[in-house]
PDB file of C-alpha atoms and ligand atoms in Angstrom:
ATOM      1  CA  MET A   1       0.000   0.000   0.000  1.00 42.00           C
ATOM      2  CA  GLN A   2       2.606   2.563   1.037  1.00 45.00           C
ATOM      3  CA  PRO A   3       5.456   3.098  -1.385  1.00 44.00           C
ATOM      4  CA  GLY A   4       8.769   2.225   0.267  1.00 54.00           C
ATOM      5  CA  PRO A   5      10.035   5.746   1.058  1.00 52.00           C
ATOM      6  CA  LEU A   6       6.689   6.803   2.536  1.00 50.00           C
ATOM      7  CA  ARG A   7       6.500   3.665   4.670  1.00 58.00           C
ATOM      8  CA  ASN A   8      10.027   4.305   5.849  1.00 59.00           C
ATOM      9  CA  ALA A   9       9.089   7.849   6.825  1.00 52.00           C
ATOM     10  CA  TYR A  10       6.217   6.467   8.886  1.00 55.00           C
ATOM     11  CA  LEU A  11       8.472   3.931  10.549  1.00 60.00           C
ATOM     12  CA  GLU A  12      10.821   6.739  11.444  1.00 66.00           C
ATOM     13  CA  ALA A  13       7.897   8.695  12.896  1.00 57.00           C
ATOM     14  CA  LEU A  14       7.122   5.652  15.028  1.00 64.00           C
ATOM     15  CA  GLY A  15      10.724   5.538  16.133  1.00 66.00           C
ATOM     16  CA  ILE A  16      11.276   2.096  14.576  1.00 65.00           C
ATOM     17  CA  ASP A  17      14.851   1.615  13.414  1.00 53.00           C
ATOM     18  CA  ARG A  18      15.286  -0.045  10.079  1.00 47.00           C
ATOM     19  CA  TRP A  19      18.042  -2.602  10.254  1.00 37.00           C
ATOM     20  CA  VAL A  20      19.398  -3.215   6.806  1.00 38.00           C
ATOM     21  CA  ALA A  21      22.265  -5.658   6.434  1.00 35.00           C
ATOM     22  CA  ARG A  22      25.235  -4.402   4.463  1.00 39.00           C
ATOM     23  CA  ASN A  23      25.106  -5.705   0.862  1.00 40.00           C
ATOM     24  CA  SER A  24      21.536  -6.825   1.453  1.00 38.00           C
ATOM     25  CA  PRO A  25      19.288  -7.168  -1.612  1.00 37.00           C
ATOM     26  CA  PRO A  26      16.710  -4.424  -2.169  1.00 35.00           C
ATOM     27  CA  GLU A  27      13.921  -4.499   0.384  1.00 35.00           C
ATOM     28  CA  VAL A  28      10.815  -6.347  -0.788  1.00 30.00           C
ATOM     29  CA  GLN A  29       7.477  -4.819   0.116  1.00 35.00           C
ATOM     30  CA  VAL A  30       5.235  -7.512   1.598  1.00 31.00           C
ATOM     31  CA  GLU A  31       1.768  -7.107   0.188  1.00 33.00           C
ATOM     32  CA  PRO A  32      -1.155  -8.002   2.471  1.00 32.00           C
ATOM     33  CA  ALA A  33      -1.996 -11.025   0.311  1.00 32.00           C
ATOM     34  CA  ALA A  34       1.443 -12.447   1.090  1.00 31.00           C
ATOM     35  CA  ILE A  35       0.916 -12.241   4.829  1.00 31.00           C
ATOM     36  CA  PRO A  36       0.249 -15.792   6.004  1.00 32.00           C
ATOM     37  CA  ALA A  37      -3.285 -16.540   7.084  1.00 35.00           C
ATOM     38  CA  ARG A  38      -3.624 -16.421  10.836  1.00 40.00           C
ATOM     39  CA  LEU A  39      -5.714 -18.394  13.189  1.00 46.00           C
ATOM     40  CA  GLU A  40      -9.332 -17.298  13.330  1.00 55.00           C
ATOM     41  CA  VAL A  41     -10.446 -17.180  16.918  1.00 58.00           C
ATOM     42  CA  ARG A  42     -14.051 -16.479  17.750  1.00 55.00           C
ATOM     43  CA  ALA A  43     -14.411 -14.253  20.767  1.00 54.00           C
ATOM     44  CA  PRO A  44     -16.680 -15.729  23.375  1.00 51.00           C
ATOM     45  CA  ALA A  45     -19.913 -13.924  24.049  1.00 49.00           C
ATOM     46  CA  PRO A  46     -19.353 -10.884  26.244  1.00 47.00           C
ATOM     47  CA  ALA A  47     -18.859 -11.716  29.915  1.00 44.00           C
ATOM     48  CA  PRO A  48     -22.150 -12.565  31.626  1.00 41.00           C
ATOM     49  CA  ILE A  49     -21.686  -9.741  34.133  1.00 43.00           C
ATOM     50  CA  VAL A  50     -22.274  -7.216  31.345  1.00 45.00           C
ATOM     51  CA  ARG A  51     -25.678  -5.622  31.659  1.00 47.00           C
ATOM     52  CA  LEU A  52     -27.170  -4.177  28.509  1.00 48.00           C
ATOM     53  CA  PRO A  53     -28.862  -0.802  28.812  1.00 51.00           C
ATOM     54  CA  ALA A  54     -32.627  -1.138  29.182  1.00 47.00           C
ATOM     55  CA  THR A  55     -33.196   0.593  25.849  1.00 55.00           C
ATOM     56  CA  PRO A  56     -30.364   0.457  23.341  1.00 66.00           C
ATOM     57  CA  ALA A  57     -29.573   3.952  22.083  1.00 73.00           C
ATOM     58  CA  ALA A  58     -31.109   4.612  18.688  1.00 84.00           C
ATOM     59  CA  ASP A  59     -28.750   7.404  17.778  1.00 96.00           C
ATOM     60  CA  TRP A  60     -25.380   8.916  18.642  1.00 98.00           C
ATOM     61  CA  GLY A  61     -26.834  12.015  20.282  1.00 97.00           C
ATOM     62  CA  THR A  62     -28.963  10.015  22.715  1.00 97.00           C
ATOM     63  CA  LEU A  63     -26.074   7.738  23.552  1.00 97.00           C
ATOM     64  CA  ARG A  64     -23.732  10.684  24.119  1.00 98.00           C
ATOM     65  CA  GLU A  65     -26.281  12.262  26.495  1.00 97.00           C
ATOM     66  CA  ARG A  66     -26.655   9.010  28.426  1.00 97.00           C
ATOM     67  CA  VAL A  67     -22.913   8.670  28.837  1.00 98.00           C
ATOM     68  CA  ALA A  68     -22.537  12.308  29.932  1.00 98.00           C
ATOM     69  CA  ALA A  69     -25.197  11.810  32.618  1.00 98.00           C
ATOM     70  CA  CYS A  70     -24.008   8.387  33.777  1.00 98.00           C
ATOM     71  CA  THR A  71     -23.767   7.713  37.515  1.00 98.00           C
ATOM     72  CA  ALA A  72     -23.658   3.921  37.273  1.00 98.00           C
ATOM     73  CA  CYS A  73     -20.396   3.612  39.203  1.00 98.00           C
ATOM     74  CA  ASP A  74     -18.307   5.630  41.635  1.00 98.00           C
ATOM     75  CA  LEU A  75     -16.039   6.988  38.905  1.00 98.00           C
ATOM     76  CA  CYS A  76     -18.716   9.629  38.305  1.00 98.00           C
ATOM     77  CA  LYS A  77     -17.702  11.158  41.654  1.00 98.00           C
ATOM     78  CA  THR A  78     -14.080  11.725  40.687  1.00 98.00           C
ATOM     79  CA  ARG A  79     -14.259  12.457  36.951  1.00 98.00           C
ATOM     80  CA  THR A  80     -14.011  15.951  35.525  1.00 98.00           C
ATOM     81  CA  GLN A  81     -16.143  14.833  32.593  1.00 98.00           C
ATOM     82  CA  THR A  82     -17.008  11.695  30.675  1.00 98.00           C
ATOM     83  CA  VAL A  83     -14.944  10.786  27.623  1.00 98.00           C
ATOM     84  CA  PHE A  84     -17.397   9.479  25.048  1.00 98.00           C
ATOM     85  CA  GLY A  85     -15.137   8.832  22.098  1.00 98.00           C
ATOM     86  CA  VAL A  86     -14.103  10.743  19.018  1.00 98.00           C
ATOM     87  CA  GLY A  87     -13.920  10.371  15.278  1.00 98.00           C
ATOM     88  CA  SER A  88     -15.988   9.615  12.256  1.00 98.00           C
ATOM     89  CA  THR A  89     -19.327   7.943  12.961  1.00 98.00           C
ATOM     90  CA  SER A  90     -19.054   6.334   9.543  1.00 98.00           C
ATOM     91  CA  ALA A  91     -15.556   4.989  10.146  1.00 98.00           C
ATOM     92  CA  ASP A  92     -14.600   1.444   9.171  1.00 98.00           C
ATOM     93  CA  TRP A  93     -12.141   1.326  12.073  1.00 98.00           C
ATOM     94  CA  LEU A  94     -12.936   1.338  15.764  1.00 98.00           C
ATOM     95  CA  VAL A  95      -9.884   1.717  17.984  1.00 99.00           C
ATOM     96  CA  ILE A  96     -10.469   0.758  21.605  1.00 99.00           C
ATOM     97  CA  GLY A  97      -8.291   1.729  24.525  1.00 98.00           C
ATOM     98  CA  GLU A  98      -8.555   1.244  28.249  1.00 98.00           C
ATOM     99  CA  ALA A  99      -9.794   4.370  30.003  1.00 98.00           C
ATOM    100  CA  PRO A 100      -9.234   8.109  30.023  1.00 98.00           C
ATOM    101  CA  GLY A 101      -6.109   9.397  31.738  1.00 97.00           C
ATOM    102  CA  ALA A 102      -5.579  12.821  33.278  1.00 97.00           C
ATOM    103  CA  ASP A 103      -5.298  14.661  29.935  1.00 97.00           C
ATOM    104  CA  GLU A 104      -8.370  12.951  28.534  1.00 98.00           C
ATOM    105  CA  ASP A 105     -10.381  13.622  31.700  1.00 98.00           C
ATOM    106  CA  ARG A 106      -9.490  17.315  31.365  1.00 98.00           C
ATOM    107  CA  GLN A 107     -10.165  17.600  27.634  1.00 98.00           C
ATOM    108  CA  GLY A 108     -13.062  15.149  27.239  1.00 98.00           C
ATOM    109  CA  GLU A 109     -11.393  13.353  24.335  1.00 98.00           C
ATOM    110  CA  PRO A 110      -9.646   9.955  24.248  1.00 98.00           C
ATOM    111  CA  PHE A 111      -5.933   9.622  23.553  1.00 98.00           C
ATOM    112  CA  VAL A 112      -4.876  13.258  23.624  1.00 98.00           C
ATOM    113  CA  GLY A 113      -1.695  12.859  25.714  1.00 95.00           C
ATOM    114  CA  ARG A 114       1.685  11.424  24.732  1.00 96.00           C
ATOM    115  CA  ALA A 115       0.195   7.980  24.199  1.00 97.00           C
ATOM    116  CA  GLY A 116      -2.371   9.603  21.938  1.00 98.00           C
ATOM    117  CA  GLN A 117       0.332  11.197  19.830  1.00 98.00           C
ATOM    118  CA  LEU A 118       1.945   7.811  19.360  1.00 98.00           C
ATOM    119  CA  LEU A 119      -1.435   6.258  18.556  1.00 98.00           C
ATOM    120  CA  ASN A 120      -1.925   8.919  15.872  1.00 98.00           C
ATOM    121  CA  ALA A 121       1.481   8.049  14.380  1.00 98.00           C
ATOM    122  CA  MET A 122       0.660   4.330  14.492  1.00 97.00           C
ATOM    123  CA  LEU A 123      -2.615   4.927  12.646  1.00 98.00           C
ATOM    124  CA  LEU A 124      -0.970   7.205  10.120  1.00 98.00           C
ATOM    125  CA  ALA A 125       1.630   4.514   9.512  1.00 97.00           C
ATOM    126  CA  ILE A 126      -1.127   2.390   7.992  1.00 98.00           C
ATOM    127  CA  GLY A 127      -2.609   5.322   6.099  1.00 98.00           C
ATOM    128  CA  LEU A 128      -5.296   6.311   8.590  1.00 98.00           C
ATOM    129  CA  PRO A 129      -5.363   9.912   9.816  1.00 98.00           C
ATOM    130  CA  ARG A 130      -6.892  10.041  13.324  1.00 98.00           C
ATOM    131  CA  GLU A 131     -10.085  11.715  12.134  1.00 98.00           C
ATOM    132  CA  THR A 132     -10.886   8.843   9.750  1.00 98.00           C
ATOM    133  CA  VAL A 133     -11.323   6.278  12.549  1.00 98.00           C
ATOM    134  CA  PHE A 134     -13.468   6.196  15.679  1.00 98.00           C
ATOM    135  CA  ILE A 135     -11.609   6.017  18.997  1.00 99.00           C
ATOM    136  CA  ALA A 136     -13.226   4.935  22.253  1.00 98.00           C
ATOM    137  CA  ASN A 137     -12.318   3.313  25.542  1.00 98.00           C
ATOM    138  CA  ILE A 138     -13.590   0.449  27.647  1.00 98.00           C
ATOM    139  CA  LEU A 139     -14.305   2.984  30.435  1.00 98.00           C
ATOM    140  CA  LYS A 140     -15.782   6.416  29.792  1.00 98.00           C
ATOM    141  CA  CYS A 141     -14.480   7.872  33.057  1.00 98.00           C
ATOM    142  CA  ARG A 142     -10.972   8.171  34.435  1.00 98.00           C
ATOM    143  CA  PRO A 143     -10.031   5.772  37.237  1.00 98.00           C
ATOM    144  CA  PRO A 144      -8.323   7.834  39.959  1.00 98.00           C
ATOM    145  CA  GLY A 145      -4.551   7.686  39.716  1.00 96.00           C
ATOM    146  CA  ASN A 146      -4.905   5.792  36.419  1.00 92.00           C
ATOM    147  CA  ARG A 147      -5.385   2.495  38.259  1.00 97.00           C
ATOM    148  CA  ASP A 148      -6.707  -0.502  36.327  1.00 97.00           C
ATOM    149  CA  PRO A 149     -10.473  -0.544  35.838  1.00 98.00           C
ATOM    150  CA  LYS A 150     -12.351  -2.642  38.399  1.00 98.00           C
ATOM    151  CA  PRO A 151     -14.502  -5.494  37.036  1.00 97.00           C
ATOM    152  CA  GLU A 152     -17.699  -3.831  38.287  1.00 98.00           C
ATOM    153  CA  GLU A 153     -16.768  -0.570  36.544  1.00 98.00           C
ATOM    154  CA  VAL A 154     -16.211  -2.448  33.302  1.00 98.00           C
ATOM    155  CA  ALA A 155     -19.503  -4.274  33.759  1.00 97.00           C
ATOM    156  CA  ARG A 156     -21.394  -0.998  34.161  1.00 98.00           C
ATOM    157  CA  CYS A 157     -19.605   0.777  31.315  1.00 98.00           C
ATOM    158  CA  LEU A 158     -19.208  -1.877  28.625  1.00 97.00           C
ATOM    159  CA  PRO A 159     -22.833  -1.560  27.463  1.00 97.00           C
ATOM    160  CA  TYR A 160     -22.010   1.956  26.257  1.00 97.00           C
ATOM    161  CA  LEU A 161     -19.190   0.612  24.119  1.00 98.00           C
ATOM    162  CA  GLN A 162     -21.484  -2.142  22.866  1.00 97.00           C
ATOM    163  CA  ALA A 163     -24.025   0.523  21.901  1.00 97.00           C
ATOM    164  CA  GLN A 164     -21.280   2.456  20.092  1.00 98.00           C
ATOM    165  CA  ILE A 165     -20.333  -0.702  18.206  1.00 98.00           C
ATOM    166  CA  ALA A 166     -23.987  -1.313  17.290  1.00 97.00           C
ATOM    167  CA  LEU A 167     -24.306   2.219  15.889  1.00 97.00           C
ATOM    168  CA  LEU A 168     -20.930   2.355  14.132  1.00 98.00           C
ATOM    169  CA  LYS A 169     -20.938  -1.175  12.707  1.00 98.00           C
ATOM    170  CA  PRO A 170     -17.168  -1.104  12.274  1.00 98.00           C
ATOM    171  CA  LYS A 171     -15.509  -3.257   9.633  1.00 98.00           C
ATOM    172  CA  ILE A 172     -12.567  -3.831  11.963  1.00 98.00           C
ATOM    173  CA  MET A 173     -11.765  -3.270  15.629  1.00 98.00           C
ATOM    174  CA  LEU A 174      -8.268  -2.661  16.953  1.00 98.00           C
ATOM    175  CA  ALA A 175      -7.874  -3.153  20.703  1.00 98.00           C
ATOM    176  CA  VAL A 176      -4.806  -1.474  22.138  1.00 98.00           C
ATOM    177  CA  GLY A 177      -3.470  -2.970  25.328  1.00 98.00           C
ATOM    178  CA  ARG A 178      -4.200  -5.807  27.692  1.00 98.00           C
ATOM    179  CA  ILE A 179      -7.195  -4.264  29.454  1.00 98.00           C
ATOM    180  CA  ALA A 180      -9.094  -3.564  26.234  1.00 98.00           C
ATOM    181  CA  ALA A 181      -8.219  -6.952  24.767  1.00 98.00           C
ATOM    182  CA  GLN A 182      -9.084  -8.995  27.843  1.00 98.00           C
ATOM    183  CA  ASN A 183     -12.385  -7.259  28.431  1.00 98.00           C
ATOM    184  CA  LEU A 184     -13.516  -7.478  24.806  1.00 98.00           C
ATOM    185  CA  LEU A 185     -12.590 -11.136  24.639  1.00 98.00           C
ATOM    186  CA  ALA A 186     -13.704 -11.977  28.203  1.00 97.00           C
ATOM    187  CA  THR A 187     -10.410 -13.699  28.871  1.00 98.00           C
ATOM    188  CA  ASP A 188      -7.502 -13.545  31.315  1.00 97.00           C
ATOM    189  CA  LEU A 189      -4.946 -14.602  28.715  1.00 98.00           C
ATOM    190  CA  PRO A 190      -1.893 -12.350  28.545  1.00 98.00           C
ATOM    191  CA  LEU A 191      -1.515  -9.939  25.646  1.00 98.00           C
ATOM    192  CA  ALA A 192       1.264 -12.037  24.153  1.00 97.00           C
ATOM    193  CA  ARG A 193      -1.230 -14.880  23.637  1.00 98.00           C
ATOM    194  CA  LEU A 194      -3.838 -12.572  22.117  1.00 98.00           C
ATOM    195  CA  ARG A 195      -1.682 -10.744  19.564  1.00 98.00           C
ATOM    196  CA  GLY A 196      -1.042 -12.179  16.110  1.00 97.00           C
ATOM    197  CA  LYS A 197      -4.460 -13.811  15.800  1.00 97.00           C
ATOM    198  CA  LEU A 198      -7.643 -12.758  14.151  1.00 98.00           C
ATOM    199  CA  HIS A 199     -10.404 -12.642  16.725  1.00 98.00           C
ATOM    200  CA  ARG A 200     -14.067 -12.015  16.051  1.00 98.00           C
ATOM    201  CA  PHE A 201     -16.336  -9.854  18.155  1.00 97.00           C
ATOM    202  CA  GLY A 202     -20.061  -9.975  18.799  1.00 96.00           C
ATOM    203  CA  GLU A 203     -22.973 -11.060  16.693  1.00 93.00           C
ATOM    204  CA  ALA A 204     -21.641  -9.273  13.635  1.00 95.00           C
ATOM    205  CA  ASP A 205     -18.418 -11.327  13.850  1.00 97.00           C
ATOM    206  CA  THR A 206     -16.452  -8.115  13.503  1.00 98.00           C
ATOM    207  CA  PRO A 207     -12.734  -8.785  12.956  1.00 98.00           C
ATOM    208  CA  LEU A 208     -10.785  -7.821  16.067  1.00 98.00           C
ATOM    209  CA  VAL A 209      -7.012  -7.381  16.142  1.00 98.00           C
ATOM    210  CA  ILE A 210      -5.004  -6.896  19.317  1.00 98.00           C
ATOM    211  CA  THR A 211      -1.862  -4.837  19.704  1.00 98.00           C
ATOM    212  CA  TYR A 212       0.183  -3.099  22.354  1.00 98.00           C
ATOM    213  CA  HIS A 213      -1.027  -0.004  24.152  1.00 98.00           C
ATOM    214  CA  PRO A 214       0.864   3.075  22.935  1.00 98.00           C
ATOM    215  CA  ALA A 215       1.708   4.008  26.559  1.00 98.00           C
ATOM    216  CA  TYR A 216       3.451   0.625  26.862  1.00 98.00           C
ATOM    217  CA  LEU A 217       5.278   1.258  23.594  1.00 98.00           C
ATOM    218  CA  LEU A 218       6.529   4.589  24.951  1.00 98.00           C
ATOM    219  CA  ARG A 219       8.070   2.640  27.838  1.00 98.00           C
ATOM    220  CA  THR A 220       9.197  -0.290  25.682  1.00 98.00           C
ATOM    221  CA  PRO A 221      10.136   1.038  22.248  1.00 98.00           C
ATOM    222  CA  SER A 222      11.788  -2.265  21.347  1.00 98.00           C
ATOM    223  CA  ASP A 223       8.274  -3.719  20.918  1.00 98.00           C
ATOM    224  CA  LYS A 224       7.278  -1.100  18.338  1.00 98.00           C
ATOM    225  CA  ARG A 225       8.349  -3.428  15.575  1.00 97.00           C
ATOM    226  CA  LYS A 226       5.893  -6.077  16.776  1.00 98.00           C
ATOM    227  CA  ALA A 227       3.182  -3.417  16.945  1.00 98.00           C
ATOM    228  CA  TRP A 228       4.000  -2.534  13.352  1.00 98.00           C
ATOM    229  CA  GLU A 229       3.411  -6.174  12.382  1.00 98.00           C
ATOM    230  CA  ASP A 230       0.048  -6.067  14.180  1.00 98.00           C
ATOM    231  CA  LEU A 231      -0.927  -2.893  12.350  1.00 98.00           C
ATOM    232  CA  LYS A 232      -0.040  -4.361   8.963  1.00 98.00           C
ATOM    233  CA  PHE A 233      -2.035  -7.461   9.871  1.00 98.00           C
ATOM    234  CA  ALA A 234      -5.034  -5.329  10.861  1.00 98.00           C
ATOM    235  CA  ARG A 235      -4.790  -3.325   7.654  1.00 98.00           C
ATOM    236  CA  ALA A 236      -4.622  -6.495   5.536  1.00 98.00           C
ATOM    237  CA  THR A 237      -7.633  -7.913   7.410  1.00 98.00           C
ATOM    238  CA  TRP A 238      -9.598  -4.717   6.811  1.00 98.00           C
ATOM    239  CA  GLN A 239      -8.677  -4.652   3.123  1.00 97.00           C
ATOM    240  CA  LYS A 240      -9.861  -8.227   2.803  1.00 95.00           C
ATOM    241  CA  SER A 241     -13.125  -7.394   4.603  1.00 92.00           C
ATOM    242  CA  ILE A 242     -13.895  -4.541   2.194  1.00 91.00           C
ATOM    243  CA  GLY A 243     -13.057  -6.672  -0.800  1.00 90.00           C
ATOM    244  CA  GLY A 244      -9.625  -5.236  -1.523  1.00 73.00           C
ATOM    245  CA  ASN A 245      -6.570  -7.395  -2.058  1.00 59.00           C
TER     246      ASN A 245
HETATM  247  N1  LIG B 301      -5.045   5.480  27.465  1.00 92.17           N
HETATM  248  C1  LIG B 301      -6.193   4.903  27.076  1.00 92.17           C
HETATM  249  O1  LIG B 301      -6.299   3.681  27.100  1.00 92.17           O
HETATM  250  N2  LIG B 301      -7.173   5.680  26.651  1.00 92.17           N
HETATM  251  C2  LIG B 301      -7.082   6.996  26.581  1.00 92.17           C
HETATM  252  O2  LIG B 301      -8.040   7.631  26.162  1.00 92.17           O
HETATM  253  C3  LIG B 301      -5.876   7.585  26.979  1.00 92.17           C
HETATM  254  C4  LIG B 301      -4.867   6.814  27.432  1.00 92.17           C
END
């Protein structure tokens, strides 16, 4: 998809070093079709603790209002504001993170801090400017001190994400990080076991790809190369799902 020089520029933006052996033959661009088929894993039905909202939201405005007014868990007492999600409501891609951090709680938008900047670069690396995807989190409110979400908070909040998925009907979902992956797949498996496979989510069997959280990649840049593989895999999956090559 990307011509070599452009792809290389993106890799540089991601901070991924290109190791080229001396006297190596010219680099071969791997087209999505050449990427080996991966295991198809069907995600189990959402965890039984998830309670669906009494009336599924019929439109984005209603859903946004419900989220803004939510008092279903104690996070409503400590949040500055809810963080609904951002992006195109006709996007093919739904990117799902964990929960708002301090910057997101202040600004009301997901992934606006340093991790967000890296996420933007990761998306751009596969040809997707931030505004062309939809970005949301498992939790709509910030856990104090950025602690991990509690199971009961996830249980109360996940129906909002499910409603977003029902309205958006994404062609592909990209879960960034362990918390998003485990909660979407209702599993305790570590991220390493969840990456590199094609999962399916919900009744629509939406393709779901798992990769590292950008905040983790900021701490562990040596794993950026593996994230790049995940992104290429997700892009190839998406292209297949829309009938491309
Ligand atoms: N980390 C997340 O998982 N989500 C955000 O919105 C910001 C940081």
